[in-house]
Amino acid sequence: MIILAIESSCDETAAAVSRDGREILSDVVYSQADMHALYGGVVPEIASRQHAEKVSLVAEEALRRAGVGRADLDAVAATCAPGLIGALLVGANFAKACALALDVPFIPVHHIRGHIAACYVADPALEPPFTALVASGGHTVVIDVQDYTHMEVLGASRDDAAGEAFDKIARVLSLPYPGGAALDRLAQGGDPDKYRLPRAGVHGAPFDFSFSGLKTAAVNLLHNAAQKGECVDRAALAAGVCRAVADSVVPRVVEAALHCGRRTVAAAGGVAANSVLRAQLECACRQNGLSLCLPPLRLCGDNGSMIAAQAYYEYLAGNIGSSAQNCYATMPASENLSRWL
Ligand code: KG4
Ligand code: ZN
């Protein structure tokens, strides 16, 4: 089964073609990051307009690279939630129009489920059940993946996502947007114990996270030092932030996997590219006898392959959308999107 999938939930216009889910025939990502860097963060209106300009070009390029004609497509998929609503609507409406014109099914895909499916692309042997961490610019969630289309959200951030904290701290450190990867590089060689930074939890909710305290602590440290004319050891602060995020996330994910009796942990989302988080996950999973799926960096950030892979499993489960399918800025990953018109 050949699927063309579109991803446009934030600032990447992406398209991919997959055969039977996991075999990726092409993967094209147009990043708008340079455009948003001028403003220090994603400007939703600009994101929507950029998607509108690029989506058909990116999709055509994905078909060309895959060596696939329009008539070869068996379905067209798109991310329909969660994300920037205007951005989602551009990709979803493009995909719905393609499906209508080609008389093939339209498959709505949940972005978080898509991130998890990046692990299927990365590891052909990975099968549910397993415990997934999805950490991105908008979400930090721990999910029990019971099968490809049934999942239970075990925990989530109560305030900022980990990526949001990384990006805001990076901005105050004058690093270029998006700051997470730059902060990770700055942290190399820094002393993570030089500054005391908080690791917050949520009382009574063992798998929930909180990152706004960490964000505020790091930003205040930088502002106070600037007011006093003192120097900050930027590499040490960056290393401390990476360590604090990993210290918050890793034990909860491992605990969640053990709690659910799972043998495997999978990590995904842009923040899963973080080198400290990856190292700590590897170490903790080894110590607890859990196997770990960590996708390569190119599959951690937003891409079309992950949507194409998940779309295949949604199709097999009968989760087909119609041309009336709407998009949603927020939606739990446990929801079946095709039931939300
Ligand atoms: O999954 P993603 O591409 O988009 C969303 O769905 O949000 O994640 C983007 C986030 C941004 O906050 C970015 O700064 C962060 O992932 N990120 C990182 C790293 N690479 C990307 N954060 C920490 N360390 C990294 N190496
Ligand atoms: Zn994402």
PDB file of C-alpha atoms in Angstrom, residues 20-24 115-130 148 263-267 290-296 298-299 305 309 313:
ATOM      1  CA  ASP A  20       3.243  -0.619   3.761  1.00  0.00           C
ATOM      2  CA  GLY A  21       4.014   1.863   6.519  1.00  0.00           C
ATOM      3  CA  ARG A  22       7.621   1.340   7.422  1.00  0.00           C
ATOM      4  CA  GLU A  23       9.342   1.370   4.045  1.00  0.00           C
ATOM      5  CA  ILE A  24      10.002   5.031   3.308  1.00  0.00           C
ATOM      6  CA  HIS A 115       6.217  10.910  16.450  1.00  0.00           C
ATOM      7  CA  ILE A 116       5.884   7.451  18.022  1.00  0.00           C
ATOM      8  CA  ALA A 117       5.691   5.908  14.529  1.00  0.00           C
ATOM      9  CA  ALA A 118       9.115   7.409  13.727  1.00  0.00           C
ATOM     10  CA  CYS A 119      10.341   4.559  15.948  1.00  0.00           C
ATOM     11  CA  TYR A 120       8.722   1.992  13.588  1.00  0.00           C
ATOM     12  CA  VAL A 121      10.668   3.533  10.713  1.00  0.00           C
ATOM     13  CA  ALA A 122      13.874   3.532  12.768  1.00  0.00           C
ATOM     14  CA  ASP A 123      13.503  -0.037  14.031  1.00  0.00           C
ATOM     15  CA  PRO A 124      11.764  -2.495  11.674  1.00  0.00           C
ATOM     16  CA  ALA A 125      11.420  -5.004  14.540  1.00  0.00           C
ATOM     17  CA  LEU A 126       9.666  -2.653  16.982  1.00  0.00           C
ATOM     18  CA  GLU A 127       6.090  -3.668  17.731  1.00  0.00           C
ATOM     19  CA  PRO A 128       3.646  -2.590  20.454  1.00  0.00           C
ATOM     20  CA  PRO A 129       3.203  -2.904  23.338  1.00  0.00           C
ATOM     21  CA  PHE A 130       5.852  -0.516  24.650  1.00  0.00           C
ATOM     22  CA  TYR A 148      -0.594   0.694  16.907  1.00  0.00           C
ATOM     23  CA  ARG A 263       9.962  -4.519  28.140  1.00  0.00           C
ATOM     24  CA  THR A 264      10.664  -1.705  25.688  1.00  0.00           C
ATOM     25  CA  VAL A 265      10.923   2.076  25.796  1.00  0.00           C
ATOM     26  CA  ALA A 266      10.774   4.227  22.656  1.00  0.00           C
ATOM     27  CA  ALA A 267      11.669   7.917  22.627  1.00  0.00           C
ATOM     28  CA  LEU A 290      14.551  -2.525  29.161  1.00  0.00           C
ATOM     29  CA  SER A 291      15.320  -2.346  25.476  1.00  0.00           C
ATOM     30  CA  LEU A 292      15.351   1.144  24.007  1.00  0.00           C
ATOM     31  CA  CYS A 293      14.440   2.506  20.589  1.00  0.00           C
ATOM     32  CA  LEU A 294      16.032   5.882  19.900  1.00  0.00           C
ATOM     33  CA  PRO A 295      15.405   7.098  16.343  1.00  0.00           C
ATOM     34  CA  PRO A 296      18.227   8.863  14.473  1.00  0.00           C
ATOM     35  CA  ARG A 298      16.535  13.241  11.418  1.00  0.00           C
ATOM     36  CA  LEU A 299      13.495  11.197  12.548  1.00  0.00           C
ATOM     37  CA  SER A 305       7.869   9.664   7.246  1.00  0.00           C
ATOM     38  CA  ALA A 309       4.113   5.204   8.840  1.00  0.00           C
ATOM     39  CA  TYR A 313      -1.657   1.471  10.829  1.00  0.00           C
TER      40      TYR A 313
END
